[in-house]
Every structure is written in structure tokens, then in C-alpha cells.
Amino acid sequence: MPIFDKSSESSVTRAILSQFAKDMEEFAETDVIIIGGGPSGLMAAHDLAKKKVKVLIVERNNYLGGGFWIGGFLMNTLTIRAPAQKVLDELDIAYKQYEKGLYITPGPLACSKLIAAACEAGASILNMAMFDDLVLREKNRVAGAVINWTPVSLLPRQISCVDPVALESKLVIDATGHDASVVRKLEERGLIKTPGFGAMWVEKSEDAVVEHSGFAHPGLIVIGMAVSTTFGLPRMGPTFGSMLLSGRRGAEVAYDYLKKKAR
Amino acid sequence: MTTSRRKPAETRLRVVNLYSPEDARGVRIAPVKTFLKSLLPAISVRVRPSITRGMLGERLERLATAFAAARVKDPSKHVQTFEPMYGEVDYEMRAISGRAVVGGVVYDGRKVESVCLDLLRDENSLKECSVVFTHRLLSTFSEDDLRHHLRTIVCGFPSLISIPGIVEAPAKPREYYIMKQQLESAAAGELERARLKSMFKERFIDYDDPSAIEVLKGLALQAVVFHLTLRPFCDDPKCRLYNAHWQEELIRTQINSGKLCAVHASIVKRLGADPRLAW
């Protein structure tokens, strides 16, 4: 007796196509598009989706999680400083106290649970898709993202010949890490001038990343390491607590904005 | 036609206003007041709320824009006049109104002094010495080596005292930086960095160190002496008016010694009884 039920190749194809087409139709207009599915992007997506905000993560890789799988020196123990361990509690991620105020958790466990939490909260994911450009509206307000398939984006234009598609949203969140790809696109258009990384090394740069998480331009919020690039804050090492809290702060800013707009 | 101008020398300092930092964050200014009062009995010392408190509407936006424009973006250049980014102004507005914590950004001390002077305007008579405590990191540009340097104090009108500057401005022991660099090149994580800090525990002041209050007292005294004489610093490394460039010097002068040199003890005693501006 066969283990699996019978199905045809054409049914499998139709199942993939029909669901994906339905999803894409949904994605064409959302509340928030998050570019980048690392820890800050996932955290923001989780918090927004939990509040019933329609949110889409655009991730250029096949996998989500960014650098959250691995800690410093390619070792997969993540260190989380208080108070960010409260996020781990909330997401039911097991951890141990290493010393007062410092906690450790296995990267694969924390990352997979964060991804699951974002998906279960209702965030939509479009992976293997790359941010290409911005949709701009009146007074250059950011109102969406132009995207293309990652393999297509990586090919020279004369070979790929595939035009991108535009997705509209009330807000876009740049969670692309040090690249700050969305902010860079604004810079290319002369709409913003970022200072790059601050050359003065100071302690507490983690706090500054969280505190600066917010609007960088009308319609555009920055979170995670993109905050460092955008505001010229000191470069940090792998400090995951600040990524989680930055994502959370970005979600709060986005939610407040959407709430005010809805009034 | 003759004009009569009052010489600063005829002006007496009546009041020292100590403006509290943006948020309490473990820092109490009251002991600084007591310290100054003990040295300068003829001067009234008041602790006042933060200089940026109560800003709303257009005033808030103007102030936020001014702070954003005072950011040091390139330590090797003077701060140029530039239009700040939307996000920088947005952050400063949140920071001023208490919705974001101030910190992690370096501001040009002279530009911040000018921002504060605008805020004080009516209260900045020479009879009043204003000292602004802040959680902002401050720097000034040095023409000697053509770069910005973080400061604990920026003497001026008003004088500014940077609370995180106590940790960040004076250099830590050389060996600390060498070992830190080695750790960074080995991509070490937080655990190793924390361990390194504990190795040098007694040799620099870290955040939330209760002894920082002693340093704040000494810096406030430097600010008042600057107001009275325009010469806030002493060359004697054991004097509380010594301008420490190393953490170990700072600890020695402000915490271990905690005294003025004989010359400055006598100057401060005289000024404390008769606080006449001696420019």
C-alpha cells in the first residue's frame, strides 16, 4: 500500500501557481513592506502582524534569519544582553544566564523560533526576491517597493530581460543590515545624504541603534544595522539583543503612524 | 559722545544654575550643589530642570533641527553647516520630548553651546553662571591635530558637562586598547569584551559607576572657575582643576585626591567670599 495519496504533476503545479498568484495579489498592496528578513525585520514583522497589520517581508535569500543563525567567530551561540531576553521569554525560546545581565541561546533554536513566530503571527514572506527600487509619491514620500527575483536581479540586465514589479504599501521598513539598501536608493536619487559609519568608537552604540530606529524619510523606517549606516552611528559587533529591540521599536513607530493615519 | 561700559571685573557672580540632564538615569545633581556651596558660600547655587524641558510645536522642531545640525559626522573635519536628515530631526524631537534616550551620537560642543545660549538668552547675564549637564557626547575640534576630541567639559557661556564624556573622553590605559584591538581582530564577542573590562576595573570609570559623581563635582567647579577667571584648568595633576586626558589621571585628581592645589585653594577661597569676575 502506498504511503502517499495519489496526485498528478499538473495538480502539484496548479497548487503552487494558484496559491502563489493569490499571495502576489495580496502583496500588491499591503500596510508595511519590510525589506530584509534578518532578526530585526522578523521581529518587526512579528509585532506588526500580531496587531493585525498586513505585513510582507521581502528576503533576497532562500533562507530567512540573516546573521541570527550564527554568533561571533562563526560559533552558533548567541549572546543576548538584558533586557532583550524578555523577547526570548515571549517567543518561548530557551536560554541560559551566562552572568548577570548576559544570556546565551543556541543560534539555530533562536532563529528558527523567531521565523516561526513571525509566520505564525501572520507575516507574509516573499523570499528569493530582491529590492530593486522605491515607489515614490507626493513630496517623495516612500509608498512601496519595486522588486525582482533574486536570480534575475543578479544577472546583467541584457541577459535577464525581466522587468520588476511594484508593490504598494503605506510604509516601507529598511531592515537590510549594514547595506541599508533602501536608504541607499534614496541617496542615489539625491533625496537623502547619509554620513556612513561614525568613526568615533563609543560604548553604548547598541542603545543608540535602538533609539534611532524610526523614520529616516517620510514613508521609510529604518531598523537593525541599517540604522547605523543611515545615521552614522558607531559600527557594532554581533549584538543580537539590539537587533530584536530595534525591530520592536520600528514596529511601534510604524503602528503609531498607521493608527494616526487611520483616524 | 562717550559710552559707559561696565567692566566684567566689576560684576559679581550671584547665582550658579545647574541645569539637570535630559533624564535622571542614575545621576543626581544635588550633591554637586552641596559641593559648590561648601566652596563658594557667597554664591547661591540652584538645581534647575533640563534646559530643553517643555518644548512643544515649532520651538521643539527648531531645537531638534539645531541639535541635529550639531552632529559630528566626520571627526577629521569642522562641522559644516548642513541641512539635517529628516530622521535625525525626528530622533532629536523624540529625544527632547523624552520619547527616545539621548546617547551614542557625538555633537560639536561649540554648536551645542550656541544652541543652549539661545535657550537661556534672558538668563545668561554674567551675574549668573549656567552649567548644563547633558547625556550627549560632546567634542571640540582641535587645530593641533585637526580632529575632533571628545570632552568631559566644554567651558563657555553656558558651560557644558557631558556625563558620558566622563567614560568616553579621557583615554583608558594603553594596554586596554591593545588588548581590545587584539580581541576585535579575533572577532571576539561580548563575553570576551566584558572580561577585558573587568581586568581593568579599577583603572577607568565605566557607565553607572557611583564615583562619577565626584568627577561631576570637579567639572562643575571648573565651569564656575572658568566663569569667574576664564582660566578653568590647573597644570598640577593633583589639583581638582587639572584637565585630565587619561582615565587614571581623572580618577587620581577627582576621586583619590579630591583636593585643590594650594594656589587654587586660595583663589577659590577668595572667589568664594568675593565672587567678582576676574578676567
Coordinates of C-alpha atoms in Angstrom, one line a residue:
Chain A
M1 CA 0.0 0.0 0.0
P2 CA 1.5 3.4 -1.0
I3 CA 2.3 5.8 1.8
F4 CA 1.1 8.9 0.0
D5 CA -2.2 9.7 -1.6
K6 CA -2.3 9.9 -5.4
S7 CA -1.8 13.3 -7.1
S8 CA -0.8 14.3 -10.6
E9 CA 2.1 16.6 -11.6
S10 CA -0.4 19.0 -13.1
S11 CA -2.2 19.3 -9.7
V12 CA 1.1 20.0 -7.9
T13 CA 1.8 22.8 -10.5
R14 CA -1.7 24.2 -10.2
A15 CA -1.5 24.2 -6.4
I16 CA 1.8 26.1 -6.4
L17 CA 0.6 28.6 -9.1
S18 CA -2.8 29.3 -7.7
Q19 CA -1.6 29.9 -4.1
F20 CA 1.3 32.0 -5.2
A21 CA -0.9 34.1 -7.6
K22 CA -3.3 34.6 -4.7
D23 CA -0.4 35.7 -2.4
M24 CA 1.0 38.0 -5.0
E25 CA -2.3 39.7 -5.4
E26 CA -2.4 40.2 -1.7
F27 CA 1.2 41.6 -1.7
A28 CA 0.4 44.1 -4.4
E29 CA -1.0 46.4 -1.7
T30 CA 0.0 46.0 1.9
D31 CA 0.3 48.1 5.0
V32 CA 4.0 47.5 5.6
I33 CA 6.8 46.1 3.4
I34 CA 9.9 45.0 5.3
I35 CA 13.0 44.7 3.1
G36 CA 15.2 42.1 4.8
G37 CA 14.3 39.1 6.9
G38 CA 17.1 39.2 9.5
P39 CA 16.4 39.4 13.2
S40 CA 15.2 43.0 13.2
G41 CA 13.0 42.5 10.2
L42 CA 11.5 39.3 11.6
M43 CA 10.9 40.9 15.0
A44 CA 9.2 44.0 13.4
A45 CA 7.1 41.7 11.2
H46 CA 6.1 39.6 14.2
D47 CA 5.0 42.6 16.3
L48 CA 3.1 44.2 13.5
A49 CA 1.4 41.1 12.3
K50 CA 0.3 40.4 15.9
K51 CA -1.5 43.7 15.8
K52 CA -3.3 42.7 12.6
V53 CA -1.2 44.9 10.4
K54 CA -0.8 43.5 6.9
V55 CA 3.0 42.9 6.6
L56 CA 5.2 41.4 3.9
I57 CA 8.9 40.5 4.3
V58 CA 11.0 40.6 1.1
E59 CA 14.1 38.5 1.6
R60 CA 16.7 38.2 -1.1
N61 CA 18.0 34.8 0.1
N62 CA 16.2 31.5 0.1
Y63 CA 16.6 31.4 3.9
L64 CA 15.3 33.8 6.5
G65 CA 17.2 34.9 9.6
G66 CA 20.2 36.7 8.3
G67 CA 23.1 36.5 10.7
F68 CA 20.9 35.3 13.6
W69 CA 21.9 31.6 12.9
I70 CA 25.5 32.3 14.0
G71 CA 27.1 34.3 16.8
G72 CA 30.7 35.8 16.9
F73 CA 33.6 33.9 15.3
L74 CA 31.2 31.6 13.4
M75 CA 30.2 30.0 16.7
N76 CA 26.5 29.4 16.9
T77 CA 25.9 30.5 20.5
L78 CA 24.1 33.9 20.5
T79 CA 24.6 36.3 23.4
I80 CA 21.7 38.5 24.4
R81 CA 22.0 41.3 26.9
A82 CA 19.3 42.3 29.3
P83 CA 16.5 43.4 28.8
A84 CA 16.3 41.7 25.4
Q85 CA 16.0 38.2 27.0
K86 CA 12.4 39.2 27.7
V87 CA 11.8 38.8 23.9
L88 CA 13.2 35.3 24.2
D89 CA 10.7 34.6 27.1
E90 CA 7.9 35.9 25.0
L91 CA 8.7 33.8 22.0
D92 CA 9.3 30.8 24.2
I93 CA 13.0 30.5 23.2
A94 CA 15.1 28.6 25.8
Y95 CA 18.2 30.3 27.1
K96 CA 20.7 30.3 30.0
Q97 CA 22.1 33.0 32.1
Y98 CA 25.8 33.3 31.5
E99 CA 26.4 36.0 34.0
K100 CA 24.4 38.9 35.5
G101 CA 22.6 40.6 32.6
L102 CA 24.1 38.3 29.9
Y103 CA 22.2 35.3 28.4
I104 CA 23.1 32.7 25.8
T105 CA 20.9 30.7 23.5
P106 CA 21.7 28.4 20.6
G107 CA 21.5 30.2 17.2
P108 CA 19.6 27.6 15.3
L109 CA 16.9 27.4 18.1
A110 CA 16.5 31.1 18.5
C111 CA 16.5 31.8 14.8
S112 CA 14.0 29.1 13.8
K113 CA 11.7 30.1 16.6
L114 CA 11.8 33.7 15.6
I115 CA 11.0 32.8 12.0
A116 CA 8.1 30.6 13.1
A117 CA 6.8 33.3 15.5
A118 CA 6.7 35.9 12.6
C119 CA 5.0 33.4 10.3
E120 CA 2.5 32.3 12.9
A121 CA 1.7 35.9 13.8
G122 CA 0.6 36.3 10.2
A123 CA 3.5 37.9 8.4
S124 CA 3.8 37.1 4.7
I125 CA 7.2 36.2 3.3
L126 CA 8.5 36.6 -0.2
N127 CA 11.9 35.0 -0.3
M128 CA 14.4 34.9 -3.2
A129 CA 13.1 38.3 -4.2
M130 CA 15.3 41.4 -4.2
F131 CA 14.6 45.0 -3.5
D132 CA 15.2 46.9 -6.8
D133 CA 13.8 50.4 -6.3
L134 CA 11.3 52.5 -4.4
V135 CA 7.8 53.6 -5.2
L136 CA 7.6 57.4 -4.5
R137 CA 4.6 59.6 -4.2
E138 CA 3.9 63.2 -3.4
K139 CA 6.9 65.1 -1.9
N140 CA 8.9 62.0 -2.5
R141 CA 7.1 60.0 0.2
V142 CA 8.1 56.3 0.1
A143 CA 5.0 54.4 -0.9
G144 CA 6.2 50.9 -1.8
A145 CA 9.0 48.8 -3.3
V146 CA 9.9 47.6 -6.7
I147 CA 11.2 44.0 -6.6
N148 CA 12.5 41.3 -8.8
W149 CA 13.6 37.7 -8.4
T150 CA 17.0 37.4 -6.8
P151 CA 18.5 35.2 -9.7
V152 CA 17.1 37.7 -12.2
S153 CA 18.5 40.7 -10.3
L154 CA 21.9 39.1 -10.1
L155 CA 22.2 38.7 -13.9
P156 CA 23.2 41.5 -16.2
R157 CA 20.1 43.3 -17.5
Q158 CA 20.8 42.5 -21.1
I159 CA 20.6 38.8 -20.2
S160 CA 17.8 38.7 -17.7
C161 CA 15.3 41.0 -19.6
V162 CA 12.8 40.6 -16.8
D163 CA 11.1 43.7 -15.7
P164 CA 10.5 44.0 -11.9
V165 CA 7.1 44.5 -10.3
A166 CA 6.0 47.3 -7.9
L167 CA 4.3 46.6 -4.6
E168 CA 2.5 49.5 -2.9
S169 CA 2.4 50.0 0.9
K170 CA 1.7 52.6 3.4
L171 CA 5.2 52.2 4.9
V172 CA 8.5 50.5 3.9
I173 CA 10.9 49.3 6.5
D174 CA 14.6 49.0 5.7
A175 CA 16.0 46.0 7.6
T176 CA 18.8 45.3 5.1
G177 CA 21.6 45.4 7.6
H178 CA 24.8 47.4 7.1
D179 CA 24.0 47.7 3.3
A180 CA 20.9 49.9 4.1
S181 CA 19.9 49.2 0.5
V182 CA 16.6 51.1 0.7
V183 CA 18.2 54.2 2.2
R184 CA 21.0 54.0 -0.4
K185 CA 18.4 54.1 -3.1
L186 CA 17.1 57.3 -1.8
E187 CA 20.6 58.6 -1.6
E188 CA 21.2 57.6 -5.3
R189 CA 18.2 59.8 -6.1
G190 CA 19.7 62.7 -4.1
L191 CA 16.8 62.6 -1.6
I192 CA 18.9 61.9 1.5
K193 CA 22.5 62.1 2.5
T194 CA 23.8 59.6 4.9
P195 CA 27.0 60.1 6.9
G196 CA 28.1 56.5 6.8
F197 CA 29.7 54.8 9.8
G198 CA 30.7 57.1 12.6
A199 CA 34.5 56.9 13.0
M200 CA 34.4 57.6 16.8
W201 CA 34.1 54.5 18.7
V202 CA 31.9 54.8 21.7
E203 CA 30.3 52.4 24.1
K204 CA 26.6 52.1 24.3
S205 CA 26.2 52.1 20.5
E206 CA 23.6 49.4 20.9
D207 CA 21.4 51.8 22.7
A208 CA 21.8 54.4 20.0
V209 CA 20.8 51.9 17.3
V210 CA 17.5 51.1 19.2
E211 CA 16.8 54.8 20.0
H212 CA 17.4 55.8 16.4
S213 CA 15.1 53.1 15.0
G214 CA 12.4 55.0 13.3
F215 CA 11.7 57.3 10.4
A216 CA 14.6 58.1 8.1
H217 CA 12.4 59.7 5.5
P218 CA 8.6 60.2 5.0
G219 CA 7.2 56.7 4.5
L220 CA 10.5 54.9 5.3
I221 CA 11.5 53.5 8.7
V222 CA 15.0 52.0 9.4
I223 CA 15.7 49.2 11.8
G224 CA 18.6 47.0 12.7
M225 CA 22.1 47.6 11.5
A226 CA 20.7 49.8 8.7
V227 CA 20.2 52.4 11.4
S228 CA 24.0 52.5 12.0
T229 CA 24.6 53.2 8.3
T230 CA 21.8 55.7 8.0
F231 CA 22.7 57.8 11.0
G232 CA 26.5 57.3 11.0
L233 CA 26.4 55.5 14.4
P234 CA 29.4 53.5 15.5
R235 CA 29.7 50.1 13.9
M236 CA 28.9 47.2 16.3
G237 CA 29.8 43.6 16.6
P238 CA 27.2 40.8 16.7
T239 CA 24.8 42.3 19.3
F240 CA 21.6 40.5 18.7
G241 CA 19.6 42.0 21.6
S242 CA 19.7 45.4 19.9
M243 CA 18.5 43.9 16.7
L244 CA 15.5 42.4 18.4
L245 CA 14.7 45.6 20.3
S246 CA 15.4 47.8 17.2
G247 CA 12.8 45.7 15.3
R248 CA 10.4 46.1 18.1
R249 CA 10.9 49.9 18.2
G250 CA 10.5 50.1 14.4
A251 CA 7.2 48.2 14.7
E252 CA 6.0 50.6 17.4
V253 CA 6.8 53.6 15.3
A254 CA 5.1 52.0 12.3
Y255 CA 2.0 51.0 14.2
D256 CA 1.6 54.5 15.8
Y257 CA 1.9 56.1 12.3
L258 CA -0.7 53.7 10.8
K259 CA -3.1 54.3 13.7
K260 CA -2.8 58.1 13.3
K261 CA -3.3 57.8 9.6
A262 CA -6.4 55.6 10.1
R263 CA -8.1 58.3 12.3
Chain B
M1 CA 29.8 111.1 22.7
T2 CA 31.1 108.8 25.4
T3 CA 29.7 105.4 26.2
S4 CA 30.0 103.8 29.6
R5 CA 30.5 100.0 29.6
R6 CA 30.6 98.1 32.8
K7 CA 33.9 96.1 33.0
P8 CA 33.4 92.4 33.8
A9 CA 35.7 92.9 36.7
E10 CA 33.0 95.0 38.4
T11 CA 30.5 92.2 38.0
R12 CA 29.8 89.8 40.9
L13 CA 28.6 86.3 40.3
R14 CA 25.4 85.9 42.2
V15 CA 24.0 82.6 41.1
V16 CA 25.2 79.3 39.7
N17 CA 22.4 77.5 37.8
L18 CA 23.0 73.7 37.5
Y19 CA 20.7 72.5 34.7
S20 CA 19.8 68.9 35.1
P21 CA 20.5 66.4 32.3
E22 CA 17.7 65.3 29.9
D23 CA 16.7 62.4 32.2
A24 CA 17.8 61.3 35.6
R25 CA 19.4 58.0 34.5
G26 CA 21.1 57.5 37.9
V27 CA 22.7 60.9 38.0
R28 CA 21.9 63.3 40.9
I29 CA 22.9 66.9 40.7
A30 CA 22.1 67.8 44.3
P31 CA 25.5 66.6 45.7
V32 CA 27.2 68.9 43.1
K33 CA 25.2 71.8 44.5
T34 CA 26.2 70.9 48.1
F35 CA 29.9 70.7 47.0
L36 CA 29.8 74.1 45.2
K37 CA 28.0 75.7 48.1
S38 CA 30.7 74.5 50.5
L39 CA 33.4 76.1 48.5
L40 CA 31.6 79.2 47.3
P41 CA 29.5 80.4 50.3
A42 CA 28.7 83.9 48.8
I43 CA 27.1 82.4 45.7
S44 CA 23.7 81.0 45.5
V45 CA 23.6 77.6 43.8
R46 CA 20.3 76.3 42.2
V47 CA 19.5 73.0 40.6
R48 CA 17.2 73.6 37.7
P49 CA 15.3 71.3 35.3
S50 CA 16.8 70.3 32.0
I51 CA 17.4 73.2 29.7
T52 CA 15.3 71.5 26.9
R53 CA 12.3 70.7 29.1
G54 CA 8.8 71.7 28.0
M55 CA 9.5 72.3 24.3
L56 CA 6.5 71.9 22.0
G57 CA 5.4 72.6 18.5
E58 CA 7.6 74.8 16.3
R59 CA 10.0 75.5 19.2
L60 CA 10.6 71.8 19.6
E61 CA 11.2 71.3 15.9
R62 CA 13.6 74.3 15.7
L63 CA 15.5 73.0 18.7
A64 CA 15.6 69.4 17.3
T65 CA 16.9 70.8 13.9
A66 CA 19.6 72.7 15.7
F67 CA 20.8 69.7 17.7
A68 CA 20.7 67.5 14.5
A69 CA 22.8 70.1 12.7
A70 CA 25.4 70.0 15.5
R71 CA 26.2 66.3 14.9
V72 CA 29.8 65.4 14.2
K73 CA 29.7 63.3 11.1
D74 CA 33.4 63.3 10.3
P75 CA 35.8 63.6 13.2
S76 CA 38.5 64.9 10.9
K77 CA 36.5 68.0 9.8
H78 CA 34.9 71.0 11.3
V79 CA 31.2 70.6 11.5
Q80 CA 29.9 72.2 8.3
T81 CA 26.5 74.0 8.0
F82 CA 24.2 71.4 6.5
E83 CA 20.6 70.5 6.4
P84 CA 20.0 67.6 8.8
M85 CA 18.2 64.5 7.6
Y86 CA 14.5 64.0 8.3
G87 CA 15.3 61.0 10.5
E88 CA 17.9 62.9 12.5
V89 CA 15.4 65.7 13.3
D90 CA 12.7 63.1 14.1
Y91 CA 15.1 61.4 16.5
E92 CA 16.0 64.7 18.2
M93 CA 12.4 65.6 18.6
R94 CA 11.7 62.3 20.3
A95 CA 14.9 62.7 22.4
I96 CA 14.0 66.2 23.6
S97 CA 10.4 65.2 24.5
G98 CA 11.6 62.1 26.4
R99 CA 10.4 59.5 23.9
A100 CA 13.9 58.4 23.0
V101 CA 17.0 58.2 25.1
V102 CA 19.8 60.6 24.3
G103 CA 23.2 58.9 23.6
G104 CA 25.6 57.3 21.2
V105 CA 26.0 60.3 18.9
V106 CA 28.8 62.9 19.1
Y107 CA 27.8 66.6 18.9
D108 CA 30.0 69.6 18.4
G109 CA 30.4 71.2 21.8
R110 CA 30.6 74.8 20.4
K111 CA 27.5 74.4 18.4
V112 CA 25.6 72.9 21.4
E113 CA 26.8 75.8 23.5
S114 CA 25.3 78.1 21.0
V115 CA 22.0 76.2 21.0
C116 CA 21.9 76.4 24.8
L117 CA 22.8 80.1 24.8
D118 CA 19.8 80.7 22.6
L119 CA 17.6 78.8 25.1
L120 CA 19.0 80.7 28.0
R121 CA 19.0 84.1 26.4
D122 CA 17.4 86.2 29.1
E123 CA 19.1 84.3 31.9
N124 CA 22.6 84.5 30.7
S125 CA 23.8 87.6 32.5
L126 CA 27.3 87.5 33.7
K127 CA 25.9 87.6 37.2
E128 CA 24.6 84.1 36.7
C129 CA 26.8 81.1 35.8
S130 CA 25.0 78.5 33.8
V131 CA 26.2 74.9 33.8
V132 CA 24.3 72.4 31.6
F133 CA 24.7 68.7 32.4
T134 CA 23.9 66.5 29.4
H135 CA 23.8 62.9 28.4
R136 CA 25.0 64.0 24.9
L137 CA 28.6 63.2 23.9
L138 CA 30.4 66.4 23.1
S139 CA 33.6 67.1 21.2
T140 CA 35.6 70.1 20.1
F141 CA 37.8 70.4 17.1
S142 CA 41.5 70.7 17.8
E143 CA 43.6 72.8 15.4
D144 CA 46.7 70.9 16.7
D145 CA 45.9 67.6 15.2
L146 CA 43.0 68.6 13.0
R147 CA 40.4 66.3 14.5
H148 CA 37.6 66.3 17.0
H149 CA 38.2 65.1 20.5
L150 CA 35.6 64.0 23.0
R151 CA 35.3 66.2 26.0
T152 CA 34.1 65.9 29.6
I153 CA 33.6 69.7 29.8
V154 CA 33.2 72.4 27.2
C155 CA 33.8 75.7 29.1
G156 CA 31.8 78.6 27.8
F157 CA 28.6 80.6 28.3
P158 CA 27.0 78.3 29.3
S159 CA 29.5 75.6 30.2
L160 CA 28.5 72.1 29.2
I161 CA 29.3 68.9 31.1
S162 CA 29.0 65.7 29.2
I163 CA 28.1 62.8 31.6
P164 CA 29.0 60.0 29.1
G165 CA 32.1 62.1 28.4
I166 CA 33.5 61.0 31.8
V167 CA 33.6 57.5 30.4
E168 CA 34.4 58.1 26.8
A169 CA 36.6 61.2 26.7
P170 CA 39.7 60.6 28.8
A171 CA 41.7 57.7 27.3
K172 CA 41.7 54.3 29.1
P173 CA 45.1 52.6 29.8
R174 CA 47.1 51.9 26.7
E175 CA 47.2 48.2 27.4
Y176 CA 43.4 48.1 27.4
Y177 CA 43.3 49.4 23.8
I178 CA 46.0 47.0 22.6
M179 CA 44.1 44.0 24.1
K180 CA 40.8 45.3 22.8
Q181 CA 42.2 45.6 19.3
Q182 CA 43.6 42.0 19.6
L183 CA 40.1 40.8 20.6
E184 CA 38.4 42.6 17.8
S185 CA 40.8 41.3 15.2
A186 CA 39.9 37.8 16.5
A187 CA 36.2 38.7 16.1
A188 CA 35.6 38.2 19.8
G189 CA 32.1 38.6 21.2
E190 CA 30.5 40.3 24.1
L191 CA 31.7 37.8 26.7
E192 CA 35.4 38.5 25.9
R193 CA 34.8 42.3 25.8
A194 CA 33.1 42.1 29.3
R195 CA 36.0 40.0 30.6
L196 CA 38.5 42.6 29.3
K197 CA 36.7 45.4 31.0
S198 CA 36.7 43.6 34.3
M199 CA 40.5 43.1 34.0
F200 CA 40.9 46.9 34.0
K201 CA 38.1 47.5 36.5
E202 CA 39.8 50.0 38.9
R203 CA 41.6 51.9 36.1
F204 CA 38.8 53.6 34.4
I205 CA 35.3 54.9 35.1
D206 CA 32.6 52.9 33.4
Y207 CA 28.9 53.7 32.9
D208 CA 26.7 53.7 36.1
D209 CA 29.8 54.0 38.3
P210 CA 28.7 55.8 41.5
S211 CA 32.1 57.5 41.8
A212 CA 31.3 59.5 38.7
I213 CA 29.5 62.0 41.0
E214 CA 32.9 63.1 42.3
V215 CA 34.1 63.8 38.8
L216 CA 30.9 65.8 38.1
K217 CA 31.6 67.9 41.2
G218 CA 35.2 68.7 40.0
L219 CA 33.9 69.5 36.5
A220 CA 31.2 71.8 37.8
L221 CA 33.9 73.6 39.8
Q222 CA 36.0 74.0 36.6
A223 CA 32.9 75.6 35.0
V224 CA 32.4 78.1 37.8
V225 CA 36.2 79.0 37.9
F226 CA 36.0 79.5 34.1
H227 CA 33.1 81.9 34.5
L228 CA 35.0 83.9 37.2
T229 CA 38.5 83.9 35.7
L230 CA 38.4 82.4 32.2
R231 CA 41.1 80.1 33.4
P232 CA 39.4 76.9 34.4
F233 CA 42.4 74.5 34.4
C234 CA 45.4 73.9 36.5
D235 CA 48.7 72.3 35.5
D236 CA 49.1 70.4 38.7
P237 CA 48.0 66.8 38.2
K238 CA 46.9 66.6 41.8
C239 CA 44.6 69.6 41.6
R240 CA 40.9 69.1 41.1
L241 CA 41.1 71.7 38.3
Y242 CA 43.5 69.6 36.3
N243 CA 42.2 68.8 32.8
A244 CA 42.7 65.0 32.8
H245 CA 43.3 63.4 29.4
W246 CA 43.6 59.9 30.8
Q247 CA 41.2 58.0 32.9
E248 CA 43.8 57.2 35.5
E249 CA 44.5 60.9 35.9
L250 CA 40.8 61.6 36.2
I251 CA 40.5 59.0 39.0
R252 CA 43.6 60.4 40.7
T253 CA 42.6 64.1 40.7
Q254 CA 38.8 63.8 41.2
I255 CA 38.4 60.7 43.3
N256 CA 41.6 59.7 45.1
S257 CA 43.0 63.2 45.8
G258 CA 39.8 65.2 45.5
K259 CA 41.7 68.4 46.6
L260 CA 42.7 71.7 45.0
C261 CA 46.3 72.7 44.8
A262 CA 47.5 75.4 47.3
V263 CA 47.3 78.1 44.7
H264 CA 43.8 77.2 43.5
A265 CA 42.6 76.5 47.1
S266 CA 43.5 80.1 47.9
I267 CA 41.9 81.5 44.6
V268 CA 38.7 79.6 45.2
K269 CA 38.6 80.7 48.8
R270 CA 38.9 84.3 47.7
L271 CA 36.3 84.0 45.0
G272 CA 34.0 82.1 47.2
A273 CA 33.9 85.0 49.6
D274 CA 34.0 87.8 47.0
P275 CA 32.9 86.3 43.6
R276 CA 34.0 89.2 41.5
L277 CA 34.7 88.4 37.8
A278 CA 38.5 88.5 37.4
W279 CA 39.0 88.5 33.7

